[in-house]
Tab-separated table of C-alpha atoms in Angstrom:
chain	number	residue	atom	x	y	z
A	1	MET	CA	13.442	2.604	16.527
A	2	ILE	CA	12.865	1.654	12.882
A	3	VAL	CA	14.546	-1.662	12.024
A	4	THR	CA	14.878	-3.540	8.755
A	5	THR	CA	15.533	-7.211	9.352
A	6	ASN	CA	15.028	-10.670	7.913
A	7	ALA	CA	12.460	-12.739	9.780
A	8	ILE	CA	10.783	-16.161	9.863
A	9	VAL	CA	7.101	-16.500	10.796
A	10	PHE	CA	6.497	-18.790	13.772
A	11	SER	CA	2.769	-18.280	14.441
A	12	THR	CA	-0.295	-16.142	13.792
A	13	VAL	CA	-3.316	-15.591	16.039
A	14	LYS	CA	-6.482	-13.705	15.128
A	15	TYR	CA	-7.172	-10.778	17.436
A	16	ALA	CA	-10.483	-8.904	17.522
A	17	GLU	CA	-12.357	-8.810	14.206
A	18	ALA	CA	-9.672	-7.830	11.734
A	19	ASP	CA	-6.317	-7.910	13.516
A	20	LEU	CA	-3.550	-10.485	13.708
A	21	ILE	CA	-0.836	-11.054	16.275
A	22	VAL	CA	2.187	-12.488	14.483
A	23	SER	CA	5.196	-14.071	16.158
A	24	CYS	CA	8.399	-13.877	14.105
A	25	TYR	CA	11.978	-14.893	14.720
A	26	THR	CA	14.041	-11.945	13.517
A	27	GLU	CA	17.682	-11.880	12.531
A	28	SER	CA	18.280	-8.581	14.342
A	29	SER	CA	16.339	-9.035	17.576
A	30	GLY	CA	15.354	-12.668	18.113
A	31	LEU	CA	11.711	-13.447	18.851
A	32	LYS	CA	9.310	-10.565	18.277
A	33	SER	CA	5.510	-10.285	18.305
A	34	TYR	CA	3.686	-7.815	16.074
A	35	LEU	CA	0.141	-6.469	16.047
A	36	LEU	CA	-1.196	-6.110	12.497
A	37	ARG	CA	-4.261	-3.886	12.652
A	38	ASN	CA	-7.093	-4.409	10.134
A	39	VAL	CA	-4.903	-6.752	8.090
A	40	LEU	CA	-7.753	-9.256	7.682
A	41	LYS	CA	-9.825	-6.603	5.897
A	42	SER	CA	-7.050	-5.058	3.811
A	43	ARG	CA	-6.169	-6.556	0.411
A	44	ARG	CA	-4.037	-3.802	-1.089
A	45	GLY	CA	-1.873	-2.628	1.784
A	46	LYS	CA	1.860	-3.084	2.159
A	47	VAL	CA	1.197	-5.710	4.841
A	48	ARG	CA	-1.102	-8.608	3.850
A	49	THR	CA	-2.103	-11.856	5.505
A	50	SER	CA	-0.605	-13.827	2.595
A	51	HIS	CA	2.841	-12.778	3.797
A	52	PHE	CA	2.437	-14.575	7.106
A	53	GLN	CA	2.092	-18.260	6.311
A	54	LEU	CA	3.996	-20.442	8.775
A	55	LEU	CA	7.805	-20.391	8.427
A	56	THR	CA	7.691	-17.890	5.558
A	57	GLN	CA	10.933	-15.944	5.220
A	58	LEU	CA	10.394	-12.184	5.134
A	59	GLU	CA	12.182	-8.877	5.103
A	60	LEU	CA	10.478	-6.617	7.619
A	61	THR	CA	10.672	-2.904	8.199
A	62	ALA	CA	9.288	-2.502	11.695
A	63	ILE	CA	9.102	-0.181	14.664
A	64	HIS	CA	10.717	-1.872	17.674
A	65	LYS	CA	10.126	-0.173	20.999
A	66	ASP	CA	11.760	-3.097	22.854
A	67	LYS	CA	9.548	-2.673	25.897
A	68	GLY	CA	8.029	-6.152	25.940
A	69	THR	CA	4.893	-4.959	24.134
A	70	LEU	CA	3.568	-5.783	20.675
A	71	GLU	CA	5.637	-4.152	17.941
A	72	ARG	CA	4.427	-2.702	14.614
A	73	ILE	CA	5.340	-3.615	11.035
A	74	LYS	CA	5.533	-0.831	8.447
A	75	GLU	CA	6.489	-2.837	5.351
A	76	VAL	CA	7.049	-6.476	4.474
A	77	LYS	CA	8.600	-8.283	1.507
A	78	LEU	CA	8.984	-11.964	0.709
A	79	LEU	CA	12.625	-12.841	1.211
A	80	ARG	CA	12.341	-16.265	-0.452
A	81	PRO	CA	9.154	-17.382	-2.239
A	82	TYR	CA	8.747	-21.087	-1.500
A	83	GLN	CA	8.105	-23.508	-4.346
A	84	SER	CA	6.549	-26.406	-2.420
A	85	LEU	CA	6.583	-25.787	1.331
A	86	HIS	CA	2.952	-24.631	1.511
A	87	THR	CA	1.528	-26.648	-1.376
A	88	ASP	CA	2.918	-30.152	-0.768
A	89	VAL	CA	0.711	-31.940	1.793
A	90	VAL	CA	3.536	-33.688	3.639
A	91	LYS	CA	5.764	-30.609	3.697
A	92	SER	CA	2.875	-28.506	4.970
A	93	ALA	CA	2.412	-30.951	7.851
A	94	ILE	CA	6.128	-30.754	8.648
A	95	VAL	CA	5.903	-26.943	8.578
A	96	MET	CA	3.012	-26.960	11.055
A	97	PHE	CA	4.877	-29.319	13.363
A	98	LEU	CA	8.194	-27.476	13.222
A	99	SER	CA	6.570	-24.079	13.727
A	100	GLU	CA	5.017	-25.372	16.953
A	101	MET	CA	8.343	-26.769	18.114
A	102	LEU	CA	10.207	-23.559	17.272
A	103	LYS	CA	7.624	-21.363	19.005
A	104	MET	CA	8.036	-23.270	22.271
A	105	SER	CA	11.812	-23.730	21.960
A	106	ILE	CA	12.994	-20.209	21.112
A	107	GLN	CA	12.041	-17.462	23.540
A	108	GLU	CA	15.028	-15.105	23.487
A	109	GLU	CA	14.597	-11.535	22.259
A	110	GLU	CA	18.190	-11.175	21.125
A	111	ALA	CA	20.098	-11.765	17.915
A	112	ASN	CA	21.504	-15.232	17.231
A	113	PRO	CA	22.818	-15.166	13.645
A	114	GLN	CA	24.027	-18.777	13.754
A	115	LEU	CA	20.580	-20.057	14.742
A	116	PHE	CA	18.844	-17.826	12.214
A	117	GLY	CA	21.178	-19.069	9.485
A	118	TYR	CA	20.481	-22.687	10.453
A	119	LEU	CA	16.727	-22.135	10.188
A	120	GLN	CA	17.062	-20.467	6.782
A	121	LYS	CA	19.339	-23.148	5.386
A	122	SER	CA	17.118	-25.960	6.682
A	123	LEU	CA	13.869	-24.506	5.323
A	124	ASN	CA	15.455	-23.815	1.942
A	125	TRP	CA	16.618	-27.437	1.788
A	126	LEU	CA	13.156	-28.748	2.699
A	127	ASP	CA	11.573	-26.571	0.015
A	128	SER	CA	13.983	-27.804	-2.658
A	129	ASN	CA	14.121	-31.556	-1.965
A	130	SER	CA	11.751	-34.508	-2.119
A	131	SER	CA	13.361	-37.189	0.110
A	132	ILE	CA	12.117	-35.672	3.353
A	133	ALA	CA	10.781	-38.529	5.501
A	134	ASN	CA	13.544	-38.098	8.095
A	135	PHE	CA	13.966	-34.328	7.766
A	136	HIS	CA	12.116	-33.349	10.935
A	137	ILE	CA	14.184	-35.761	13.046
A	138	LEU	CA	17.535	-34.368	11.899
A	139	PHE	CA	16.194	-30.813	12.111
A	140	LEU	CA	15.167	-31.214	15.752
A	141	LEU	CA	18.356	-33.044	16.674
A	142	ASN	CA	20.564	-30.328	15.177
A	143	LEU	CA	18.409	-27.612	16.739
A	144	THR	CA	19.393	-28.855	20.204
A	145	ALA	CA	22.949	-27.661	19.489
A	146	TYR	CA	21.659	-24.073	19.286
A	147	LEU	CA	19.423	-24.553	22.315
A	148	GLY	CA	22.285	-25.836	24.450
A	149	PHE	CA	21.530	-29.536	24.968
A	150	TYR	CA	22.960	-31.459	21.994
A	151	PRO	CA	23.841	-35.021	23.102
A	152	ASP	CA	27.448	-35.815	23.965
A	153	VAL	CA	28.540	-37.818	20.905
A	154	THR	CA	31.852	-38.796	22.494
A	155	THR	CA	29.855	-41.327	24.523
A	156	VAL	CA	27.945	-42.724	21.529
A	157	ALA	CA	29.296	-46.268	22.045
A	158	GLY	CA	27.120	-46.634	25.134
A	159	LYS	CA	24.034	-48.839	24.895
A	160	TYR	CA	21.740	-46.605	26.928
A	161	PHE	CA	20.781	-42.998	26.194
A	162	ASN	CA	20.493	-40.982	29.389
A	163	LEU	CA	18.016	-38.322	28.294
A	164	GLN	CA	18.270	-36.354	31.521
A	165	GLU	CA	22.033	-35.841	31.178
A	166	GLY	CA	22.298	-36.018	27.388
A	167	TYR	CA	24.901	-38.756	27.050
A	168	PHE	CA	25.174	-42.479	26.354
A	169	GLU	CA	26.237	-45.014	28.963
A	170	ASP	CA	26.803	-48.757	29.360
A	171	SER	CA	24.230	-49.234	32.115
A	172	PRO	CA	20.875	-47.529	32.618
A	173	GLY	CA	20.835	-44.309	34.611
A	174	ALA	CA	18.461	-43.756	37.483
A	175	ILE	CA	16.144	-41.460	35.501
A	176	ALA	CA	14.960	-41.337	31.860
A	177	SER	CA	17.285	-43.911	30.320
A	178	GLU	CA	16.362	-45.535	26.987
A	179	GLU	CA	17.812	-48.407	24.962
A	180	GLY	CA	16.964	-50.501	21.930
A	181	LEU	CA	16.441	-49.996	18.221
A	182	LYS	CA	15.228	-46.411	18.523
A	183	VAL	CA	18.425	-45.399	20.333
A	184	GLU	CA	20.625	-47.104	17.743
A	185	ALA	CA	18.598	-45.451	14.973
A	186	LEU	CA	19.042	-42.042	16.603
A	187	LYS	CA	22.815	-42.527	16.529
A	188	GLY	CA	22.603	-42.747	12.736
A	189	PHE	CA	21.701	-39.044	12.607
A	190	PHE	CA	24.856	-37.826	14.324
A	191	GLY	CA	27.398	-36.132	12.083
A	192	ILE	CA	25.305	-36.023	8.895
A	193	ASP	CA	23.646	-33.198	7.011
A	194	PHE	CA	20.352	-33.082	5.135
A	195	ASP	CA	21.921	-34.304	1.887
A	196	ASP	CA	22.833	-37.552	3.669
A	197	LEU	CA	19.300	-38.360	4.832
A	198	ASP	CA	18.778	-40.986	2.135
A	199	ARG	CA	21.430	-43.096	3.858
A	200	VAL	CA	19.286	-43.375	6.992
A	201	LYS	CA	16.859	-46.261	6.424
A	202	LEU	CA	14.021	-46.453	8.945
A	203	THR	CA	10.741	-48.311	9.049
A	204	LYS	CA	7.663	-46.230	9.752
A	205	THR	CA	7.477	-47.672	13.258
A	206	THR	CA	11.119	-46.937	14.061
A	207	ARG	CA	10.858	-43.409	12.627
A	208	SER	CA	7.908	-42.721	14.919
A	209	GLU	CA	9.776	-44.132	17.917
A	210	VAL	CA	12.873	-42.034	17.196
A	211	LEU	CA	10.743	-38.903	16.902
A	212	ASN	CA	9.014	-39.680	20.203
A	213	LEU	CA	12.436	-40.196	21.780
A	214	ILE	CA	13.580	-36.750	20.622
A	215	LEU	CA	10.348	-35.162	21.833
A	216	LEU	CA	10.867	-36.735	25.256
A	217	TYR	CA	14.398	-35.329	25.203
A	218	TYR	CA	12.977	-31.865	24.470
A	219	LYS	CA	10.397	-32.272	27.220
A	220	LEU	CA	13.125	-32.955	29.770
A	221	HIS	CA	15.197	-29.932	28.703
A	222	LEU	CA	12.607	-27.266	27.864
A	223	GLN	CA	10.480	-25.690	30.578
A	224	ALA	CA	7.970	-24.409	28.014
A	225	TYR	CA	7.473	-27.806	26.345
A	226	LYS	CA	3.957	-28.894	25.398
A	227	ASN	CA	3.029	-31.819	23.190
A	228	PRO	CA	2.641	-30.348	19.672
A	229	LYS	CA	-0.944	-30.516	18.442
A	230	SER	CA	0.204	-31.156	14.868
A	231	LEU	CA	2.071	-34.342	15.801
A	232	LEU	CA	-1.014	-36.496	15.166
A	233	VAL	CA	-1.376	-35.168	11.622
A	234	LEU	CA	2.317	-35.688	10.939
A	235	ASN	CA	2.216	-39.283	12.171
A	236	GLN	CA	-0.853	-40.046	10.077
A	237	LEU	CA	0.830	-38.804	6.907
A	238	PHE	CA	4.033	-40.761	7.467
A	239	ASN	CA	2.190	-43.915	8.543
């Protein structure tokens, strides 16, 4: 079946001498993997490697057989040319980190227009703004709402964050319960959008601790979780 759909690039892997395997999150069909034959040798074709930088937004015309095998792309167009996402050093590090997190978090091969819209809106904001030190924290926190484990904010008055159950409580739970400045800082991200990020004031140390707290939360709720390799680079840039 020939499908035309918007898509966001999650990852690329070289295959053989001149091929690429590209993982994209599509608006029509969820996560899809495509085999691009001889794309590393071709410079004038309708499908070029320059289209497939991480988290690039594309319009794809593809053949989907929907049999769990690698699909094929016929044509590709840039849906939104980024102005800074792949040229700004800090933003590029965030892109690498988020693409790893998205690849391990989203596995479904089915349409989820709300999630796709959230990804588009978030990436467009990141591309267009400069106050981005806390962007990745709010992005990952909000993403949990689409993944099904957003914390229960009705319990936010509690001192301890029970990561296993996803709520706050007045005394520590038996497993994976955290307290302290990082928990209070995390609470500052509830109920805000990206335009409000300037109101969240964190030291470098606290920002790192909040991020590690969220990653632990992901680890407890995602079977496919692996520590992102790009985390070290991200921490070095922000520290």
